[in-house]
Coordinates of C-alpha atoms in Angstrom, one line a residue:
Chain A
X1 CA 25.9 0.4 -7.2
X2 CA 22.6 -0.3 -9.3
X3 CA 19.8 1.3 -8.1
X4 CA 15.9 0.8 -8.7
X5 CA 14.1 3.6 -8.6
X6 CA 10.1 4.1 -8.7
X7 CA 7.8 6.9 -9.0
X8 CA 4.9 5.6 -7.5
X9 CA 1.3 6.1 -8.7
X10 CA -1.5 3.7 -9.6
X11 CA -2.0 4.2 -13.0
X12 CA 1.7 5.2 -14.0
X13 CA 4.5 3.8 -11.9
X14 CA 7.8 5.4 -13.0
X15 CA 10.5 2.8 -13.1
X16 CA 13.9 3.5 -14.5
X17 CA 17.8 1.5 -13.6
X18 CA 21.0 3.5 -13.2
X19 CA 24.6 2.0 -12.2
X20 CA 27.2 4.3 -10.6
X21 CA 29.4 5.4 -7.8
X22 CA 29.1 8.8 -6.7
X23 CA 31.7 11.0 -8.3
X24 CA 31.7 8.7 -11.9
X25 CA 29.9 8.9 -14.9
X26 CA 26.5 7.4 -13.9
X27 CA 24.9 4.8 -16.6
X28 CA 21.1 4.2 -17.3
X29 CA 20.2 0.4 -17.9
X30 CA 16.1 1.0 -17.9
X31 CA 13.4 3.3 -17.7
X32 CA 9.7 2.6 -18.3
X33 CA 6.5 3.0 -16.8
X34 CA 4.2 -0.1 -15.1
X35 CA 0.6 1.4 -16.0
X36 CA -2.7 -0.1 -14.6
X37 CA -6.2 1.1 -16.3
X38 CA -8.2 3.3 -14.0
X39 CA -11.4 1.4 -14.8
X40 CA -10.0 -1.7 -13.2
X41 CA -10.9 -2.6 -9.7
X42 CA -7.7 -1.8 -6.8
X43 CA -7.4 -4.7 -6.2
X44 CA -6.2 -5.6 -9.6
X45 CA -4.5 -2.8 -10.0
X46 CA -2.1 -3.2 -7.1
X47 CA -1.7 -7.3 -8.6
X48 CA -0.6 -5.9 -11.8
X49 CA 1.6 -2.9 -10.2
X50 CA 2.9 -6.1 -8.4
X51 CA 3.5 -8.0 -11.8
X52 CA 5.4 -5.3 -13.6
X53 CA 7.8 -4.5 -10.6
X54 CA 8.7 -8.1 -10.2
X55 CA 9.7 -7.9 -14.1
X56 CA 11.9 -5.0 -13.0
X57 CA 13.4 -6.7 -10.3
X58 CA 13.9 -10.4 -12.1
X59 CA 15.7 -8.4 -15.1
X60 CA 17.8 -5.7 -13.4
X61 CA 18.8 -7.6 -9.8
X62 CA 19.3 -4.0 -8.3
X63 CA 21.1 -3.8 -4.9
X64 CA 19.0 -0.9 -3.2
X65 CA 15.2 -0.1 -4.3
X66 CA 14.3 4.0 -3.8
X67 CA 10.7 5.0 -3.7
X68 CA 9.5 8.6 -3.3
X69 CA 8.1 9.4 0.0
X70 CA 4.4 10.0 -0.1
X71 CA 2.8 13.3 1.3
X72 CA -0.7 13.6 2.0
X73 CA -0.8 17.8 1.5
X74 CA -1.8 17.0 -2.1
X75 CA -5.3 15.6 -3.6
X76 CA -6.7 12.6 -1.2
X77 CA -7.9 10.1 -4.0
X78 CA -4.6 10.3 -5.6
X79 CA -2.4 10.3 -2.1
X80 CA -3.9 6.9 -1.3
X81 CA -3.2 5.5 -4.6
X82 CA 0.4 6.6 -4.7
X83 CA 1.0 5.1 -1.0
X84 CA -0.8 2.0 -1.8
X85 CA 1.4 1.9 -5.1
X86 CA 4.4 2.4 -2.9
X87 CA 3.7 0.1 -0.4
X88 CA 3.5 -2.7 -3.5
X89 CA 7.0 -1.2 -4.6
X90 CA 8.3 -1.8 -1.2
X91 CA 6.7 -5.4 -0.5
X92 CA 8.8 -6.6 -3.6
X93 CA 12.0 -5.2 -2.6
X94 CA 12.1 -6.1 0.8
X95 CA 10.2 -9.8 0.3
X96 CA 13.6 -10.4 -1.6
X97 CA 15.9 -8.7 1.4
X98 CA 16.5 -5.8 -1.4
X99 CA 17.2 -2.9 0.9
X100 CA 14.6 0.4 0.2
X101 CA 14.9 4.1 0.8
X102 CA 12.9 6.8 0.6
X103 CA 13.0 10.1 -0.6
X104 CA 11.5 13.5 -1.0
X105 CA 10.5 15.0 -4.0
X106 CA 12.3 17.9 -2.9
X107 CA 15.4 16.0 -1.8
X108 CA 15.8 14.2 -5.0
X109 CA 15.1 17.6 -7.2
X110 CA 18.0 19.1 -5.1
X111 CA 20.1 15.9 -5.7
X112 CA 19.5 15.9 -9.2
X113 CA 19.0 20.4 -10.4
X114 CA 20.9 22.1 -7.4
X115 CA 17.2 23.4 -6.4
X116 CA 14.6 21.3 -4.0
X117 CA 12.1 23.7 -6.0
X118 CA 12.9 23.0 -9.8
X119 CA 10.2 22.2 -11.9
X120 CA 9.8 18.9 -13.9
X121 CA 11.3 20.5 -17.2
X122 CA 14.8 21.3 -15.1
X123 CA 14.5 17.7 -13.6
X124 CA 14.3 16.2 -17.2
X125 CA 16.7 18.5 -18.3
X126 CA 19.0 17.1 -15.8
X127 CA 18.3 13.4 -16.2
X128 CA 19.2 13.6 -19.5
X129 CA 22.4 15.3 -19.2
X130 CA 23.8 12.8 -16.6
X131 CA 23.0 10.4 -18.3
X132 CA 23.9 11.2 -21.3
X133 CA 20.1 10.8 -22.8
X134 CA 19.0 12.0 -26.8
X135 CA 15.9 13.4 -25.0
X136 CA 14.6 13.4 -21.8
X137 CA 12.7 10.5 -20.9
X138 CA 8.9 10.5 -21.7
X139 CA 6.7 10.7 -19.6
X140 CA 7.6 13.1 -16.6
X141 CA 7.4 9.8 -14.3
X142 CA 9.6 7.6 -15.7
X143 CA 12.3 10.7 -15.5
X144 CA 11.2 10.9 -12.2
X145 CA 12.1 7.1 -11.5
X146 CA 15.8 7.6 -12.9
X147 CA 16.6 10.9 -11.2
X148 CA 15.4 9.2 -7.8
X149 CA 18.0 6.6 -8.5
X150 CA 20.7 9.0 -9.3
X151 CA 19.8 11.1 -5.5
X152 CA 20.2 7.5 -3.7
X153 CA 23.8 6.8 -5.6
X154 CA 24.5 10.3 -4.9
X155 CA 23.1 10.3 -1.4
X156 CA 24.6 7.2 -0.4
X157 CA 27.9 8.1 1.1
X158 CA 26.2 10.7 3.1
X159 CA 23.8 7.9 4.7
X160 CA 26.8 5.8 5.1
X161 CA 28.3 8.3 7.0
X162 CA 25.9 8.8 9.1
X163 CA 24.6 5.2 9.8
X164 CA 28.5 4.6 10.8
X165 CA 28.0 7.4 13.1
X166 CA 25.1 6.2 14.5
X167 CA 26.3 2.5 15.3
X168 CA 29.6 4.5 17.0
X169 CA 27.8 6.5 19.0
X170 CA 25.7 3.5 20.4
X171 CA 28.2 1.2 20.7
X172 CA 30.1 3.6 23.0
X173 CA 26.8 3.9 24.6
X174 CA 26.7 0.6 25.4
X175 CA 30.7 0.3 26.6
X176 CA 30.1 3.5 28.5
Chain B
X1 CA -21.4 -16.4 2.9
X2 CA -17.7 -16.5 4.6
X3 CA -16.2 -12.9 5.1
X4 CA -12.6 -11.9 6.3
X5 CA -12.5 -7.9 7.8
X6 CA -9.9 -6.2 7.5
X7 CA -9.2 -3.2 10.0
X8 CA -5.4 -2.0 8.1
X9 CA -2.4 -0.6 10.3
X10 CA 1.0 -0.8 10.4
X11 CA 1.3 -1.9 14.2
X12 CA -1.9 -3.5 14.5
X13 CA -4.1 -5.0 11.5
X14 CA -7.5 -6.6 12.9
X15 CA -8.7 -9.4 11.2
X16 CA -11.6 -11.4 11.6
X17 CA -13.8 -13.7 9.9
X18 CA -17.5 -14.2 10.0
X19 CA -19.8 -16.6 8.4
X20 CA -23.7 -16.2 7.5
X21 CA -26.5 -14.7 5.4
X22 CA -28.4 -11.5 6.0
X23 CA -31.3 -12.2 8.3
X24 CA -29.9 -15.2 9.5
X25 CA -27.9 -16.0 12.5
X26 CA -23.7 -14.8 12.2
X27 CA -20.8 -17.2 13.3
X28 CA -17.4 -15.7 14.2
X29 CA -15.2 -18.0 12.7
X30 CA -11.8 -16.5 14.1
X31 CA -11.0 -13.2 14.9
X32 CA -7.4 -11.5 15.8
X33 CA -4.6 -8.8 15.2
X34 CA -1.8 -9.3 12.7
X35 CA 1.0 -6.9 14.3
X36 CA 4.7 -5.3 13.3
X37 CA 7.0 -4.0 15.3
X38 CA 7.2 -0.1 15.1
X39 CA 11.4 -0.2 15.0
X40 CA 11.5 -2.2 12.1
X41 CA 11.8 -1.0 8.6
X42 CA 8.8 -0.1 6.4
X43 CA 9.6 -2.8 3.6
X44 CA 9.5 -5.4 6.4
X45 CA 7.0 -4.6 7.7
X46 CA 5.0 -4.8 5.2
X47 CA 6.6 -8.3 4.6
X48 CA 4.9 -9.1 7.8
X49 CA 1.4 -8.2 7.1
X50 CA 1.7 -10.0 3.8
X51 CA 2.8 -13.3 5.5
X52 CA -0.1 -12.4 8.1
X53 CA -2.9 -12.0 5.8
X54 CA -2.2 -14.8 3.5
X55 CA -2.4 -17.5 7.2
X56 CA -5.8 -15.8 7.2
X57 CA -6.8 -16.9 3.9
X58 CA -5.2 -19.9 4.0
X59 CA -7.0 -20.6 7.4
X60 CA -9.9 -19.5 6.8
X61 CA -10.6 -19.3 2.4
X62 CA -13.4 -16.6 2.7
X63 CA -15.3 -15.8 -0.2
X64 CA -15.3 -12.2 0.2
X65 CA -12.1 -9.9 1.5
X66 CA -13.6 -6.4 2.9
X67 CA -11.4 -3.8 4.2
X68 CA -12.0 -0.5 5.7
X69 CA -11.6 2.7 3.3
X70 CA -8.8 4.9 4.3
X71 CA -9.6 8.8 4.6
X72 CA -7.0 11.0 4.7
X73 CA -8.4 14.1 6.8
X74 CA -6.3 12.1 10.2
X75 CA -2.8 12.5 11.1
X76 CA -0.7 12.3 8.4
X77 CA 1.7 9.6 9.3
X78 CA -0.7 7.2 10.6
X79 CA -2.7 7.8 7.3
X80 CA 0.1 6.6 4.9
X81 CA 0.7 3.8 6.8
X82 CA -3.2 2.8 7.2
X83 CA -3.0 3.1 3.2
X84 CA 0.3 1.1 2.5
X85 CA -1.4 -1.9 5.0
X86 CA -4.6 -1.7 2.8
X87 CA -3.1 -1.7 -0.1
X88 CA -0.7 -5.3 1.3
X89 CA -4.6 -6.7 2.6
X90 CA -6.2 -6.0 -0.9
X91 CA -3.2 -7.2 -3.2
X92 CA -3.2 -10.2 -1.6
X93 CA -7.0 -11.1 -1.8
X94 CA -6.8 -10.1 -5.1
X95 CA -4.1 -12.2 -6.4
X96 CA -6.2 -15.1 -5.0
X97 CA -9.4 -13.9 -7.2
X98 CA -11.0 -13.0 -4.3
X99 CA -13.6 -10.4 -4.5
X100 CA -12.5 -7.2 -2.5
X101 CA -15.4 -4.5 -0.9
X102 CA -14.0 -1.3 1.3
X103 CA -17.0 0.1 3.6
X104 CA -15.8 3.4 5.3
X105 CA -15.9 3.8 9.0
X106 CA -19.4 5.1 9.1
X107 CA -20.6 2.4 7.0
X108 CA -19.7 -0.2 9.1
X109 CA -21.1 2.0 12.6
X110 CA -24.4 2.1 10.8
X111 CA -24.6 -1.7 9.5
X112 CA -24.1 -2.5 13.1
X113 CA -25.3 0.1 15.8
X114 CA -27.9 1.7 13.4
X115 CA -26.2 5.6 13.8
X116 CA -22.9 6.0 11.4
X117 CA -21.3 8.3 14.4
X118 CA -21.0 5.3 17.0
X119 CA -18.4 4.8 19.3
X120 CA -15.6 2.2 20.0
X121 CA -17.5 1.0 22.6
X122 CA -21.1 1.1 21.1
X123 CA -19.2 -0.8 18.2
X124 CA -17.9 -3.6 19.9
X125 CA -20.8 -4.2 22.3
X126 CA -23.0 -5.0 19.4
X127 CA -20.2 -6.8 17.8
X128 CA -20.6 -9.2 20.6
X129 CA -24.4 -9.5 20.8
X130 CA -24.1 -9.8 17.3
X131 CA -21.8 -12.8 17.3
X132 CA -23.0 -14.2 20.8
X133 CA -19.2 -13.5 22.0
X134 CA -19.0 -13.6 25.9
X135 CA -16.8 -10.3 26.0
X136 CA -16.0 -7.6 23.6
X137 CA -13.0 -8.3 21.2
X138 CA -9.8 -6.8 22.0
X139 CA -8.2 -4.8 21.0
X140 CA -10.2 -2.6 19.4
X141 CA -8.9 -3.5 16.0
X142 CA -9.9 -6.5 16.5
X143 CA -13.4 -6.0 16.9
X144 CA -13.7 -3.3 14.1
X145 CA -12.6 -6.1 11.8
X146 CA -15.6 -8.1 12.8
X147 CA -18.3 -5.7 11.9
X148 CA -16.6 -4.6 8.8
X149 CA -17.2 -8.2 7.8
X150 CA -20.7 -7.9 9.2
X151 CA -21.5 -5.0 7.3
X152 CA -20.3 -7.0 4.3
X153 CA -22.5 -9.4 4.8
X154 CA -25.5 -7.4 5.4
X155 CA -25.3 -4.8 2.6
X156 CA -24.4 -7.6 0.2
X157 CA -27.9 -8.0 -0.8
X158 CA -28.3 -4.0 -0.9
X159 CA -24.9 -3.7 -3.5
X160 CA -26.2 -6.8 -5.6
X161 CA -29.3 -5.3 -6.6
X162 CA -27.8 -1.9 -7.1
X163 CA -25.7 -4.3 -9.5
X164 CA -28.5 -5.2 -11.0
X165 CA -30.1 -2.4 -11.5
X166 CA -27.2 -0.5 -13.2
X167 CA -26.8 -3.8 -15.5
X168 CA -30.1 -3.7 -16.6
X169 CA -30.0 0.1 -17.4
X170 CA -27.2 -0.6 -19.5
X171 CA -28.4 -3.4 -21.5
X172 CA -31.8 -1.1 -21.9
X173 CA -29.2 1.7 -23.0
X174 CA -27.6 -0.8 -25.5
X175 CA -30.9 -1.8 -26.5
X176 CA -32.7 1.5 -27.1

């Protein structure tokens, strides 16, 4: 399974590639960062958020695209940035029938540290352990970006699961 | 001057287009709703706006894209998707070259009624006096779409000399 996973944000977007099945030794093929200069106008900005996740997607051909859920608890200016980043993140994968999920910070710091309330240092930590890093990746968003990826490998089976749960329980619905 | 409003959401996105010069007569040049189903997946339905706004363009090939400013004081949920939509409407004007303007709510009640805390109502019966329409628009996205691009129009001579004016201060400041 390779995974894309991004960090949303306007002026970094964390982007990072990891292969795996759950339960294997998970492997890294990417990690970067799509920036946009904070003096440009938002329209451009989102063009060139646009630009740089297409690049990701031509090079890496990922078979599921995981973008962090957006929360609006946290500064306003910087909330609608992050979801308008997202929503670019999202247009790309799903314009090519790439399938996306979402998850929470705390849901991918669980995934990833044990703890839904681990800070960024213990994340990093983490990332770079799994997978088998020299240092964790630079900066905090890009780290971001791969453990995302590793909670939807890891995550996966679970949501399979459940989906297959799902489409039983309605198809008996229907029959009943 | 040929403007497309855009009133962002993820179930109902109002578009319209107007054409005219402040102080002179407007012409509503189409006006409607670009809509997704609730059920479906974010990604795609974001696909869907995309494919939306770029008939408009095609259509219609205004010179000026201007779409409501999102505020995140409202509900939550409706918020991020109100953000993701502008973010679709914006990214694709601006891969066109097209000149994007956001006017907040109360911007566009004041261009049109002359009080900023209007209501729906109040909103769409000058949109239609304005535009010599025999009914108000519906829905009410619809119409909101309309006077943001009425607004655009009218405070376009307002924002160019405040363009002005902060050009020339610079090129004093260069000069000095």
């Amino acid at each position: 399974m390779r995974v894309l996973g991004v960090d949303p944000g306007l002026t970094r977007c964390g982007v990072g590639v990891v292969e795996g099945v759950p339960g294997r030794t998970l492997t890294m093929l990417g990690v970067g960062v799509v920036r946009t200069p904070a003096d440009a106008e938002l329209g451009d900005r989102l063009v060139a958020i646009e630009r740089g996740i297409e690049q990701w997607l031509d090079e890496h051909d990922p078979e599921f695209v995981t973008v962090e859920r957006v929360f609006s608890q946290h500064n306003v200016r910087t909330v609608m940035g992050t979801a308008q980043a997202s929503a670019v993140a999202m247009l790309c994968a799903a314009r090519r029938g790439i399938p996306v999920t979402l998850h929470t910070p705390s849901e991918v710091k669980a995934a990833v540290t044990g703890s839904g309330r681990a800070d960024k240092a213990q994340v990093g930590a983490m990332v770079t352990r799994l997978l088998r890093l020299d240092a964790p990746p630079k900066p905090a968003d890009a780290a971001d970006a791969l453990a995302l990826a590793i909670c939807h490998i890891w995550r996966a089976p679970a949501q399979n699961r459940l989906q297959q749960a799902v489409a039983l329980h309605a198809s008996k619905g229907r029959t009943a």
